Amino acid sequence: MKKIANYINGKLQAPTSGEYIDNYNPATGEIYSLIPDSDQTDVNLAIQSARAAFPKWSTLRNSERAEWLEKISNGIKARLEELALAESIDNGKPLWLAQSVDIPRAVDNFKFYATAIMHYASESHHTAEGVINYTLRKPVGIAACISPWNLPLYLFTWKIAPALAAGNTVVAKPSEITPMTAYLLSEICEEIKLPAGVLNIVHGLGSSTGNSIISSDEIDLVSFTGGTATGAHIAKIVAPKFKKMSLELGGKNPNIIFNDCDFDKALKTSINSSFANQGQICLCGSRILVQRGIYEKFRDAFVAKVKEMKVGDPMDPTSRLGAIVSKPHYDKILSYIEIAKSEGGQILTGGEAVKLDGENKNGWFISPTVIEGLDQQCRTNQEEIFGPVVTIQPFDTEEEAIELSNSTEYGLAATVWTSNLHTAHRVGDQLKTGIVWVNCWLLRDLRTPFGGMKNSGVGREGGWEALNFFTEPKNICIKF
Ligand code: NDP
C-alpha cells in the first residue's frame, strides 16, 4: 500500500515515529494509502528547516522567487492528469471537476503570484518639503498554512504561493482526509530542486500535527482555511501571541432570485452553485430565496433538473455528483437531513443515501436534496451542512430578501439574480458578505479580495491582500 511521505528540508521522509493513519477512497469506502501521523518531532524539524532557509529565500530578488514559483506551476501543469486523478480518488469529486477546476487553479495560483510579486510596490508619501515617508514591506518569517479537504490542492496552493512569493518560508499541513495531491506537490518541489526548507509539508491529524504547528512559538503567522469552530480554537491560541492571522471559515450563503431575473440562467447556475463538488464548496449557495412571483415556477423547474442529476462513480464522465469526502461527513449530512425533517421540512427531492453497485457499493454517496417549508431561524437554515443539501423559500420584498440573507452568523458569499441594475447595486451594498456575485457564481478573478465577514472569517486572501498579509509593513520617515 502506498505510503505518503512528509517533505521536510527538501527531502521526502517518513514520520519519525513510524506511525501512519489510514487514508480512504470515499467512492469505495476502502483504505488505499497511508498518511504519516506526524508528531512534535516532525513539526520541529519542519520549523527548524524553514527557519534555516529563511535568510536566503527572503533576500532573493523578487524575480528569482518568481522563477521558482513558475517552475512549480509548470511542474503541476505537466502532471495535471495524474494530480486530477489523485484528487478525485482522495476526495470523491468527479474526475472531470478535478481536471477542469481544481488542478488548473493550482497551476494558476503559482503563476499568478509569480507574476504578482514582480509588480508589487510599496507606498511613499511626500509629507512636507524635505520630509518623505516610505513603506518597507518585508517578509514576516515562517508561515503556517493549514487547509481543508474540499478543494485540496486548490486551497493549499492558494496560501503557499503568496507566502513564498512574498519571501516567507512555509510549514504547511493539508487535511489528513485529502493529503495525496499535497504529497505529489512535494514530489514536484523535490524534482525541481526547490531550495531545501523553503516549503515543508507535514502530514497528520489537525488536532495533533496541525495543533503543534499553530501552537509553536517559532512560527510567525498563520493562514488557515477550514471550519468556524476550528478557526475559533486557532484564534484562541494564536491571538494572545499577537501573531498575524488570516482565517477563512464556514458559510451559509444565500442565493437570491428576483422575479425579474433571467430565469434560465438563474436556474442553470443555481444547480451548479447548489451542488458542485457535492455542495462541499464554502461558496455554494445553500439557501435559495426566490421572489414570490416566480417561486412555484422556479421551484418546480429546479426540482425537475435536480432529479436529472446523476450521482455516480467519480471516474464516470456522466456523474454530476461523486462521493461525500468521508464517512463522518456523510453521517453528518444525513443527520442534518433528519434534523430538517424533524423541523417540518418537506423533502422535494433526494434526502437519502445512494447505494451504487460494483466497486462503489460501499462508497459514501448522497442524492442532491432540496427542502422546502422551513423558517429562517431553524437549524437547517442557520448551520453549515456543507453537503448536497439546499433549502428553498419564498420572499416578497427586497428588504425581506436582505433581512433573510443577513440573518445567520455567517457572511461569506451571496448570489443575486436580477435584471435591474439598481436592485443589484442596492442589494449588493447591503448584504453582509465578503463576496457578492450578481447574475453569476464562482466567477473568480485572483486579484480580488477573497474572504468573509462575521463568523466566516477574519482577513482577506487574493491579489495584493494576500501579499500585504504575508509581509510586515514598516514606515520610514526621512527629513532631509
Ligand atoms: P476543519 O476546520 O475541520 O479543518 C481544516 C484544517 O484544519 C484541516 O487541515 C484540519 O486537519 C486542520 N485542523 C483541525 N484542527 C486543527 C487544530 N487544532 N490546529 C490546527 N489545524 C487543525 O475544516 P474541514 O477540513 O472540515 O473543512 C470544511 C470547512 O472549511 C467548512 O466549514 C468550509 O466552509 C470551510 N471552508 C472555508 C473556505 C473559505 O475560503 N472561507 C473555503 C473552503 C472551506 P485534519 O483535516 O487533518 O483534521
Short mmCIF file of C-alpha atoms and ligand atoms in Angstrom, two decimals:
data_model
loop_
_atom_site.label_atom_id
_atom_site.label_comp_id
_atom_site.label_asym_id
_atom_site.label_seq_id
_atom_site.Cartn_x
_atom_site.Cartn_y
_atom_site.Cartn_z
CA MET A 1 0.00 0.00 0.00
CA LYS A 2 1.28 3.47 -0.91
CA LYS A 3 2.81 5.38 1.98
CA ILE A 4 2.74 9.15 1.73
CA ALA A 5 5.89 10.93 3.00
CA ASN A 6 6.46 14.25 4.71
CA TYR A 7 8.51 16.82 2.81
CA ILE A 8 11.00 18.40 5.19
CA ASN A 9 14.23 20.23 4.43
CA GLY A 10 13.91 19.41 0.74
CA LYS A 11 13.55 15.64 1.27
CA LEU A 12 10.66 13.22 1.29
CA GLN A 13 10.82 11.44 4.61
CA ALA A 14 8.89 9.05 6.83
CA PRO A 15 7.45 10.29 10.14
CA THR A 16 10.00 9.86 12.93
CA SER A 17 7.56 7.77 14.98
CA GLY A 18 6.97 5.36 12.08
CA GLU A 19 3.22 5.74 12.74
CA TYR A 20 0.67 6.10 9.91
CA ILE A 21 -3.04 6.93 9.55
CA ASP A 22 -5.40 5.18 7.09
CA ASN A 23 -6.43 7.13 4.00
CA TYR A 24 -9.81 6.20 2.49
CA ASN A 25 -11.14 6.33 -1.04
CA PRO A 26 -14.66 7.72 -0.38
CA ALA A 27 -16.07 6.24 -3.59
CA THR A 28 -15.24 2.69 -2.47
CA GLY A 29 -15.07 3.08 1.32
CA GLU A 30 -11.69 1.33 1.24
CA ILE A 31 -8.30 2.24 2.66
CA TYR A 32 -5.96 2.85 -0.24
CA SER A 33 -2.93 4.63 1.21
CA LEU A 34 -1.25 5.56 4.47
CA ILE A 35 -0.51 9.04 5.79
CA PRO A 36 2.28 9.99 8.23
CA ASP A 37 0.92 10.52 11.73
CA SER A 38 3.48 13.26 12.31
CA ASP A 39 4.30 14.29 15.86
CA GLN A 40 6.04 17.17 17.57
CA THR A 41 9.47 15.95 16.42
CA ASP A 42 8.46 16.13 12.74
CA VAL A 43 6.88 19.53 13.25
CA ASN A 44 10.04 20.79 15.00
CA LEU A 45 12.21 19.51 12.15
CA ALA A 46 9.99 21.28 9.61
CA ILE A 47 10.08 24.54 11.57
CA GLN A 48 13.88 24.34 12.00
CA SER A 49 14.36 23.77 8.30
CA ALA A 50 12.02 26.67 7.44
CA ARG A 51 13.96 28.89 9.87
CA ALA A 52 17.29 27.90 8.33
CA ALA A 53 16.02 28.58 4.80
CA PHE A 54 14.51 31.97 5.63
CA PRO A 55 17.56 34.30 5.44
CA LYS A 56 18.46 33.26 1.91
CA TRP A 57 14.94 32.87 0.49
CA SER A 58 13.71 36.16 1.96
CA THR A 59 16.58 38.10 0.39
CA LEU A 60 16.37 36.62 -3.11
CA ARG A 61 15.31 39.13 -5.73
CA ASN A 62 11.59 39.01 -6.47
CA SER A 63 12.38 37.84 -9.98
CA GLU A 64 14.32 34.87 -8.59
CA ARG A 65 11.48 33.78 -6.33
CA ALA A 66 9.10 34.29 -9.26
CA GLU A 67 11.19 31.84 -11.29
CA TRP A 68 10.83 29.18 -8.61
CA LEU A 69 7.07 29.69 -8.49
CA GLU A 70 6.89 29.42 -12.28
CA LYS A 71 8.77 26.14 -12.06
CA ILE A 72 6.30 24.77 -9.50
CA SER A 73 3.39 25.95 -11.66
CA ASN A 74 4.87 24.23 -14.72
CA GLY A 75 5.53 21.08 -12.68
CA ILE A 76 1.87 20.92 -11.66
CA LYS A 77 0.74 21.55 -15.23
CA ALA A 78 2.97 18.77 -16.55
CA ARG A 79 1.34 16.30 -14.13
CA LEU A 80 -2.21 17.65 -14.40
CA GLU A 81 -3.85 14.35 -15.32
CA GLU A 82 -2.07 12.44 -12.55
CA LEU A 83 -2.93 15.11 -9.99
CA ALA A 84 -6.56 15.27 -11.10
CA LEU A 85 -6.90 11.52 -10.77
CA ALA A 86 -5.29 11.60 -7.33
CA GLU A 87 -7.61 14.42 -6.22
CA SER A 88 -10.68 12.57 -7.44
CA ILE A 89 -9.71 9.32 -5.71
CA ASP A 90 -8.81 11.08 -2.47
CA ASN A 91 -11.78 13.42 -2.28
CA GLY A 92 -14.58 11.63 -4.16
CA LYS A 93 -15.14 14.55 -6.54
CA PRO A 94 -15.85 13.78 -10.20
CA LEU A 95 -12.64 13.40 -12.18
CA TRP A 96 -13.84 15.95 -14.77
CA LEU A 97 -14.17 18.54 -12.00
CA ALA A 98 -10.62 17.97 -10.74
CA GLN A 99 -9.34 18.14 -14.34
CA SER A 100 -11.22 21.30 -15.21
CA VAL A 101 -11.22 23.25 -11.93
CA ASP A 102 -9.04 22.03 -9.06
CA ILE A 103 -5.71 21.34 -10.71
CA PRO A 104 -5.81 24.15 -13.32
CA ARG A 105 -6.48 26.51 -10.45
CA ALA A 106 -3.42 25.22 -8.55
CA VAL A 107 -1.36 25.91 -11.71
CA ASP A 108 -2.83 29.42 -11.81
CA ASN A 109 -2.21 30.13 -8.12
CA PHE A 110 1.56 29.76 -8.53
CA LYS A 111 1.59 31.50 -11.89
CA PHE A 112 -0.48 34.39 -10.57
CA TYR A 113 1.78 35.04 -7.56
CA ALA A 114 4.94 34.51 -9.64
CA THR A 115 3.87 37.48 -11.74
CA ALA A 116 2.14 39.45 -8.96
CA ILE A 117 5.30 39.71 -6.87
CA MET A 118 7.07 41.28 -9.84
CA HIS A 119 4.57 44.15 -9.77
CA TYR A 120 4.16 44.52 -6.01
CA ALA A 121 5.12 48.02 -4.93
CA SER A 122 5.02 49.80 -1.60
CA GLU A 123 3.85 53.33 -0.98
CA SER A 124 5.76 56.53 -0.42
CA HIS A 125 4.34 59.80 0.86
CA HIS A 126 5.70 63.25 0.39
CA THR A 127 4.78 64.74 3.77
CA ALA A 128 6.22 68.27 3.56
CA GLU A 129 9.13 69.99 1.95
CA GLY A 130 12.17 67.94 2.95
CA VAL A 131 10.16 65.10 4.51
CA ILE A 132 9.36 61.82 2.84
CA ASN A 133 7.79 58.65 4.24
CA TYR A 134 8.15 55.34 2.56
CA THR A 135 6.86 51.87 3.45
CA LEU A 136 9.15 48.91 3.52
CA ARG A 137 7.32 45.61 3.11
CA LYS A 138 9.41 42.71 4.34
CA PRO A 139 8.55 39.01 4.56
CA VAL A 140 7.28 38.10 8.01
CA GLY A 141 9.14 34.82 8.62
CA ILE A 142 7.74 31.30 8.86
CA ALA A 143 4.18 30.98 7.65
CA ALA A 144 1.95 28.18 8.95
CA CYS A 145 -0.51 27.27 6.19
CA ILE A 146 -3.40 24.95 7.08
CA SER A 147 -6.05 23.99 4.54
CA PRO A 148 -9.22 21.86 4.35
CA TRP A 149 -10.31 18.84 2.32
CA ASN A 150 -12.93 20.24 -0.05
CA LEU A 151 -10.63 21.80 -2.68
CA PRO A 152 -7.41 20.19 -1.52
CA LEU A 153 -4.63 21.33 -3.87
CA TYR A 154 -6.54 24.44 -4.98
CA LEU A 155 -6.75 25.87 -1.45
CA PHE A 156 -3.38 24.54 -0.26
CA THR A 157 -1.57 26.37 -3.08
CA TRP A 158 -3.74 29.48 -2.69
CA LYS A 159 -1.89 30.06 0.62
CA ILE A 160 1.53 28.67 -0.16
CA ALA A 161 2.02 30.61 -3.41
CA PRO A 162 1.64 34.15 -1.96
CA ALA A 163 3.50 33.18 1.23
CA LEU A 164 6.52 32.04 -0.80
CA ALA A 165 6.27 34.85 -3.34
CA ALA A 166 6.46 37.41 -0.53
CA GLY A 167 9.65 35.80 0.77
CA ASN A 168 8.40 33.74 3.70
CA THR A 169 9.28 30.12 4.24
CA VAL A 170 6.40 27.76 4.90
CA VAL A 171 5.33 24.89 7.12
CA ALA A 172 2.10 23.56 5.64
CA LYS A 173 -0.39 20.88 6.55
CA PRO A 174 -3.12 19.63 4.21
CA SER A 175 -6.22 17.98 5.61
CA GLU A 176 -5.47 14.44 6.71
CA ILE A 177 -8.63 13.43 4.81
CA THR A 178 -7.19 14.50 1.42
CA PRO A 179 -3.38 14.55 1.59
CA MET A 180 -2.44 12.96 -1.74
CA THR A 181 -2.05 16.00 -4.03
CA ALA A 182 -0.07 17.86 -1.35
CA TYR A 183 2.24 14.86 -1.33
CA LEU A 184 2.54 14.97 -5.13
CA LEU A 185 3.28 18.69 -4.86
CA SER A 186 6.20 17.82 -2.59
CA GLU A 187 7.45 15.38 -5.25
CA ILE A 188 7.31 18.23 -7.78
CA CYS A 189 9.25 20.53 -5.42
CA GLU A 190 11.85 17.81 -4.91
CA GLU A 191 12.13 17.25 -8.69
CA ILE A 192 12.69 20.93 -9.47
CA LYS A 193 15.13 21.14 -6.52
CA LEU A 194 13.32 23.93 -4.71
CA PRO A 195 15.87 25.12 -2.10
CA ALA A 196 15.69 22.92 0.99
CA GLY A 197 13.43 24.15 3.78
CA VAL A 198 11.62 26.81 1.75
CA LEU A 199 8.45 24.71 1.73
CA ASN A 200 7.84 21.95 4.28
CA ILE A 201 4.74 19.76 4.15
CA VAL A 202 3.88 17.84 7.28
CA HIS A 203 1.01 15.35 7.23
CA GLY A 204 -1.12 14.30 10.18
CA LEU A 205 -4.22 14.97 12.21
CA GLY A 206 -5.44 18.51 12.74
CA SER A 207 -5.84 18.02 16.46
CA SER A 208 -2.22 16.88 16.93
CA THR A 209 0.04 17.79 13.98
CA GLY A 210 -1.93 20.90 12.99
CA ASN A 211 -2.22 22.00 16.59
CA SER A 212 1.55 21.59 17.14
CA ILE A 213 2.25 23.79 14.12
CA ILE A 214 -0.04 26.66 15.04
CA SER A 215 0.94 26.47 18.76
CA SER A 216 4.65 26.75 18.10
CA ASP A 217 6.29 29.98 19.27
CA GLU A 218 8.61 29.63 16.28
CA ILE A 219 6.05 30.29 13.59
CA ASP A 220 5.41 33.93 12.71
CA LEU A 221 1.96 33.94 11.16
CA VAL A 222 -0.96 31.62 10.49
CA SER A 223 -3.07 31.31 7.37
CA PHE A 224 -5.98 28.95 8.00
CA THR A 225 -8.96 27.81 5.92
CA GLY A 226 -11.49 25.47 7.49
CA GLY A 227 -14.47 25.31 9.83
CA THR A 228 -15.51 28.17 12.11
CA ALA A 229 -15.09 26.09 15.30
CA THR A 230 -11.50 25.18 14.35
CA GLY A 231 -10.86 28.81 13.42
CA ALA A 232 -12.05 29.95 16.86
CA HIS A 233 -9.78 27.37 18.53
CA ILE A 234 -6.78 28.54 16.48
CA ALA A 235 -7.55 32.19 17.24
CA LYS A 236 -7.52 31.43 20.99
CA ILE A 237 -4.00 30.05 20.69
CA VAL A 238 -2.53 32.47 18.17
CA ALA A 239 -4.18 35.80 19.06
CA PRO A 240 -2.63 36.18 22.56
CA LYS A 241 0.78 35.85 20.93
CA PHE A 242 -0.08 38.81 18.65
CA LYS A 243 0.84 36.95 15.51
CA LYS A 244 -0.70 37.79 12.16
CA MET A 245 -3.62 35.53 11.38
CA SER A 246 -5.91 35.03 8.42
CA LEU A 247 -8.99 32.87 8.96
CA GLU A 248 -11.18 31.75 6.05
CA LEU A 249 -14.12 29.95 7.65
CA GLY A 250 -17.57 28.50 7.01
CA GLY A 251 -20.57 29.90 5.21
CA LYS A 252 -24.36 29.63 4.85
CA ASN A 253 -24.71 31.52 1.63
CA PRO A 254 -27.95 32.94 0.25
CA ASN A 255 -28.84 32.64 -3.44
CA ILE A 256 -31.39 35.41 -4.02
CA ILE A 257 -33.56 35.14 -7.12
CA PHE A 258 -35.75 38.11 -8.04
CA ASN A 259 -38.87 37.99 -10.23
CA ASP A 260 -37.10 39.93 -12.98
CA CYS A 261 -34.11 37.59 -13.32
CA ASP A 262 -33.04 35.81 -16.49
CA PHE A 263 -34.91 32.66 -15.44
CA ASP A 264 -32.98 30.09 -17.48
CA LYS A 265 -29.57 31.41 -16.47
CA ALA A 266 -30.57 31.63 -12.81
CA LEU A 267 -31.88 28.08 -12.94
CA LYS A 268 -28.85 26.60 -14.65
CA THR A 269 -26.30 28.34 -12.45
CA SER A 270 -28.26 27.62 -9.27
CA ILE A 271 -27.98 23.90 -10.00
CA ASN A 272 -24.23 24.34 -10.08
CA SER A 273 -23.98 26.71 -7.13
CA SER A 274 -26.05 24.32 -5.03
CA PHE A 275 -24.40 21.00 -5.85
CA ALA A 276 -20.94 21.50 -7.38
CA ASN A 277 -18.40 19.29 -5.59
CA GLN A 278 -21.36 17.62 -3.79
CA GLY A 279 -22.19 21.02 -2.24
CA GLN A 280 -18.85 20.94 -0.46
CA ILE A 281 -17.62 24.36 -1.54
CA CYS A 282 -17.63 27.10 1.08
CA LEU A 283 -19.15 29.39 -1.60
CA CYS A 284 -22.10 27.14 -2.52
CA GLY A 285 -25.49 28.80 -2.11
CA SER A 286 -27.25 26.59 0.40
CA ARG A 287 -30.26 28.86 1.00
CA ILE A 288 -32.23 29.59 -2.16
CA LEU A 289 -34.53 32.59 -1.71
CA VAL A 290 -36.99 33.11 -4.57
CA GLN A 291 -39.33 36.08 -5.01
CA ARG A 292 -42.98 35.11 -4.73
CA GLY A 293 -43.92 35.93 -8.36
CA ILE A 294 -41.75 33.13 -9.77
CA TYR A 295 -41.44 30.95 -6.68
CA GLU A 296 -43.52 27.98 -7.78
CA LYS A 297 -42.26 28.04 -11.36
CA PHE A 298 -38.65 28.20 -10.24
CA ARG A 299 -39.08 25.58 -7.51
CA ASP A 300 -40.69 23.08 -9.86
CA ALA A 301 -38.15 23.63 -12.65
CA PHE A 302 -35.27 23.43 -10.16
CA VAL A 303 -36.52 20.20 -8.60
CA ALA A 304 -37.07 18.67 -12.05
CA LYS A 305 -33.49 19.49 -13.04
CA VAL A 306 -32.06 18.20 -9.76
CA LYS A 307 -33.87 14.89 -10.31
CA GLU A 308 -31.92 14.51 -13.56
CA MET A 309 -28.54 14.85 -11.86
CA LYS A 310 -26.58 11.65 -11.82
CA VAL A 311 -24.85 10.61 -8.62
CA GLY A 312 -22.18 8.13 -9.58
CA ASP A 313 -18.65 6.86 -9.81
CA PRO A 314 -16.31 9.89 -9.79
CA MET A 315 -14.45 8.32 -12.71
CA ASP A 316 -17.60 8.30 -14.87
CA PRO A 317 -17.71 11.47 -17.00
CA THR A 318 -21.51 11.50 -16.82
CA SER A 319 -21.59 11.71 -13.00
CA ARG A 320 -22.63 15.19 -11.88
CA LEU A 321 -22.04 14.34 -8.22
CA GLY A 322 -19.42 11.98 -6.83
CA ALA A 323 -18.87 10.69 -3.29
CA ILE A 324 -19.01 12.56 0.01
CA VAL A 325 -15.48 13.02 1.31
CA SER A 326 -15.56 10.82 4.44
CA LYS A 327 -17.80 8.54 6.48
CA PRO A 328 -18.11 11.03 9.39
CA HIS A 329 -19.06 13.81 6.98
CA TYR A 330 -21.54 11.54 5.18
CA ASP A 331 -23.14 10.71 8.57
CA LYS A 332 -23.22 14.40 9.46
CA ILE A 333 -25.03 15.37 6.24
CA LEU A 334 -27.58 12.57 6.64
CA SER A 335 -28.17 13.62 10.25
CA TYR A 336 -28.90 17.18 9.06
CA ILE A 337 -31.49 15.82 6.64
CA GLU A 338 -33.16 14.14 9.63
CA ILE A 339 -32.98 17.43 11.56
CA ALA A 340 -34.63 19.20 8.60
CA LYS A 341 -37.45 16.65 8.61
CA SER A 342 -37.94 16.99 12.36
CA GLU A 343 -38.12 20.77 11.92
CA GLY A 344 -41.01 20.31 9.49
CA GLY A 345 -39.08 20.47 6.23
CA GLN A 346 -40.54 18.73 3.20
CA ILE A 347 -38.04 16.88 1.06
CA LEU A 348 -38.88 17.84 -2.53
CA THR A 349 -36.23 15.54 -3.95
CA GLY A 350 -33.30 13.48 -2.63
CA GLY A 351 -32.91 13.24 1.12
CA GLU A 352 -31.23 9.87 1.19
CA ALA A 353 -28.07 7.86 0.77
CA VAL A 354 -27.47 6.46 -2.71
CA LYS A 355 -26.31 2.87 -2.99
CA LEU A 356 -24.23 2.14 -6.08
CA ASP A 357 -23.08 -1.19 -7.47
CA GLY A 358 -19.76 -2.87 -8.05
CA GLU A 359 -16.62 -1.15 -6.81
CA ASN A 360 -18.71 1.69 -5.41
CA LYS A 361 -21.07 -0.45 -3.35
CA ASN A 362 -19.50 0.67 -0.06
CA GLY A 363 -18.91 4.29 -1.13
CA TRP A 364 -20.47 7.30 0.56
CA PHE A 365 -22.98 8.87 -1.83
CA ILE A 366 -25.94 11.17 -1.10
CA SER A 367 -28.60 12.33 -3.55
CA PRO A 368 -28.91 16.08 -4.20
CA THR A 369 -31.54 17.25 -1.76
CA VAL A 370 -33.98 20.16 -1.90
CA ILE A 371 -36.00 21.04 1.21
CA GLU A 372 -38.99 23.38 1.44
CA GLY A 373 -41.17 24.70 4.24
CA LEU A 374 -38.57 25.75 6.81
CA ASP A 375 -38.33 29.10 8.54
CA GLN A 376 -35.12 31.09 8.60
CA GLN A 377 -34.38 30.52 12.27
CA CYS A 378 -34.32 26.71 12.25
CA ARG A 379 -31.02 24.83 12.49
CA THR A 380 -31.20 23.69 8.88
CA ASN A 381 -31.19 27.30 7.73
CA GLN A 382 -28.68 28.52 10.31
CA GLU A 383 -25.96 25.87 10.46
CA GLU A 384 -23.46 24.94 7.79
CA ILE A 385 -24.26 21.48 6.40
CA PHE A 386 -21.58 21.53 3.69
CA GLY A 387 -23.14 18.86 1.51
CA PRO A 388 -25.63 18.40 -1.36
CA VAL A 389 -28.49 19.90 0.63
CA VAL A 390 -30.27 23.19 -0.08
CA THR A 391 -33.39 24.80 1.28
CA ILE A 392 -35.76 26.86 -0.84
CA GLN A 393 -38.05 29.57 0.49
CA PRO A 394 -40.12 32.46 -0.91
CA PHE A 395 -39.78 36.17 -0.15
CA ASP A 396 -41.89 39.16 -1.11
CA THR A 397 -39.82 42.31 -0.96
CA GLU A 398 -36.22 43.34 -1.48
CA GLU A 399 -36.00 44.31 2.21
CA GLU A 400 -37.17 40.86 3.26
CA ALA A 401 -34.61 39.18 0.98
CA ILE A 402 -31.83 41.23 2.54
CA GLU A 403 -33.04 40.52 6.07
CA LEU A 404 -33.29 36.77 5.42
CA SER A 405 -29.89 36.74 3.76
CA ASN A 406 -28.17 38.53 6.62
CA SER A 407 -29.82 36.56 9.40
CA THR A 408 -27.17 33.93 10.03
CA GLU A 409 -23.91 34.15 11.93
CA TYR A 410 -22.04 33.67 8.64
CA GLY A 411 -21.13 36.21 5.98
CA LEU A 412 -19.03 34.60 3.28
CA ALA A 413 -20.75 34.93 -0.11
CA ALA A 414 -24.10 35.68 -1.74
CA THR A 415 -25.56 35.45 -5.22
CA VAL A 416 -28.16 37.85 -6.60
CA TRP A 417 -30.22 37.26 -9.75
CA THR A 418 -31.94 40.33 -11.20
CA SER A 419 -32.05 42.26 -14.46
CA ASN A 420 -32.44 45.57 -12.62
CA LEU A 421 -29.13 47.33 -12.14
CA HIS A 422 -30.49 49.41 -9.25
CA THR A 423 -31.63 46.30 -7.39
CA ALA A 424 -28.22 44.72 -7.95
CA HIS A 425 -26.37 47.72 -6.52
CA ARG A 426 -28.73 48.25 -3.58
CA VAL A 427 -28.82 44.61 -2.54
CA GLY A 428 -25.10 44.08 -3.16
CA ASP A 429 -24.37 47.04 -0.92
CA GLN A 430 -26.49 45.79 1.97
CA LEU A 431 -25.55 42.12 2.06
CA LYS A 432 -23.18 41.39 4.93
CA THR A 433 -20.91 39.07 2.97
CA GLY A 434 -17.36 39.35 1.72
CA ILE A 435 -18.35 38.42 -1.84
CA VAL A 436 -21.50 39.15 -3.86
CA TRP A 437 -21.98 37.61 -7.29
CA VAL A 438 -24.64 39.22 -9.48
CA ASN A 439 -26.05 37.06 -12.30
CA CYS A 440 -23.14 34.62 -11.99
CA TRP A 441 -21.43 32.37 -9.48
CA LEU A 442 -17.83 31.40 -8.76
CA LEU A 443 -16.51 33.70 -11.42
CA ARG A 444 -13.13 34.33 -9.84
CA ASP A 445 -10.54 36.96 -10.61
CA LEU A 446 -7.49 36.21 -8.49
CA ARG A 447 -6.81 39.94 -8.00
CA THR A 448 -10.00 40.50 -5.97
CA PRO A 449 -10.21 40.35 -2.15
CA PHE A 450 -11.48 36.96 -1.04
CA GLY A 451 -12.90 36.26 2.42
CA GLY A 452 -15.82 36.53 4.76
CA MET A 453 -17.47 38.78 7.34
CA LYS A 454 -18.87 37.80 10.75
CA ASN A 455 -18.18 34.14 11.64
CA SER A 456 -16.94 33.45 8.12
CA GLY A 457 -13.54 34.78 8.94
CA VAL A 458 -11.00 37.48 9.53
CA GLY A 459 -8.80 38.95 6.81
CA ARG A 460 -8.79 38.59 3.05
CA GLU A 461 -6.85 36.47 0.61
CA GLY A 462 -6.21 37.15 -3.08
CA GLY A 463 -4.31 39.80 -5.05
CA TRP A 464 -2.45 42.43 -3.05
CA GLU A 465 -4.44 41.49 0.07
CA ALA A 466 -2.50 38.24 0.39
CA LEU A 467 0.84 39.88 -0.31
CA ASN A 468 0.03 42.55 2.29
CA PHE A 469 -0.84 39.81 4.77
CA PHE A 470 2.37 37.90 4.12
CA THR A 471 4.56 41.00 4.56
CA GLU A 472 5.21 43.31 7.51
CA PRO A 473 4.89 47.00 6.63
CA LYS A 474 7.37 49.39 8.19
CA ASN A 475 7.12 53.15 7.81
CA ILE A 476 10.40 55.01 7.40
CA CYS A 477 10.20 58.77 7.76
CA ILE A 478 13.16 60.81 6.48
CA LYS A 479 13.82 64.53 6.90
CA PHE A 480 16.43 65.72 4.53
P1 NDP B 1 -11.64 21.77 9.65
O1 NDP B 1 -11.72 23.05 10.40
O2 NDP B 1 -12.07 20.53 10.33
O3 NDP B 1 -10.14 21.50 9.19
C1 NDP B 1 -9.41 22.43 8.40
C2 NDP B 1 -7.93 22.12 8.54
O4 NDP B 1 -7.53 22.41 9.86
C3 NDP B 1 -7.57 20.66 8.29
O5 NDP B 1 -6.29 20.59 7.70
C4 NDP B 1 -7.54 20.11 9.70
O6 NDP B 1 -6.76 18.95 9.77
C5 NDP B 1 -6.90 21.27 10.43
N1 NDP B 1 -7.11 21.33 11.87
C6 NDP B 1 -8.12 20.79 12.60
N2 NDP B 1 -7.93 21.08 13.92
C7 NDP B 1 -6.79 21.82 14.00
C8 NDP B 1 -6.07 22.43 15.08
N3 NDP B 1 -6.47 22.32 16.33
N4 NDP B 1 -4.94 23.10 14.81
C9 NDP B 1 -4.52 23.23 13.53
N5 NDP B 1 -5.13 22.67 12.47
C10 NDP B 1 -6.27 21.99 12.70
O7 NDP B 1 -12.41 22.01 8.30
P2 NDP B 1 -12.75 20.93 7.18
O8 NDP B 1 -11.47 20.33 6.69
O9 NDP B 1 -13.85 20.06 7.67
O10 NDP B 1 -13.28 21.87 6.01
C11 NDP B 1 -14.58 22.26 5.84
C12 NDP B 1 -14.78 23.67 6.36
O11 NDP B 1 -13.90 24.56 5.67
C13 NDP B 1 -16.17 24.20 6.10
O12 NDP B 1 -16.62 24.86 7.25
C14 NDP B 1 -15.98 25.19 4.97
O13 NDP B 1 -16.94 26.21 4.92
C15 NDP B 1 -14.63 25.72 5.28
N6 NDP B 1 -14.03 26.32 4.10
C16 NDP B 1 -13.91 27.68 4.05
C17 NDP B 1 -13.40 28.29 2.92
C18 NDP B 1 -13.22 29.77 2.86
O14 NDP B 1 -12.48 30.22 1.99
N7 NDP B 1 -13.84 30.56 3.72
C19 NDP B 1 -13.02 27.50 1.75
C20 NDP B 1 -13.20 26.08 1.92
C21 NDP B 1 -13.69 25.52 3.07
P3 NDP B 1 -7.45 17.48 9.60
O15 NDP B 1 -8.40 17.53 8.48
O16 NDP B 1 -6.25 16.69 9.31
O17 NDP B 1 -8.10 17.23 10.90
#
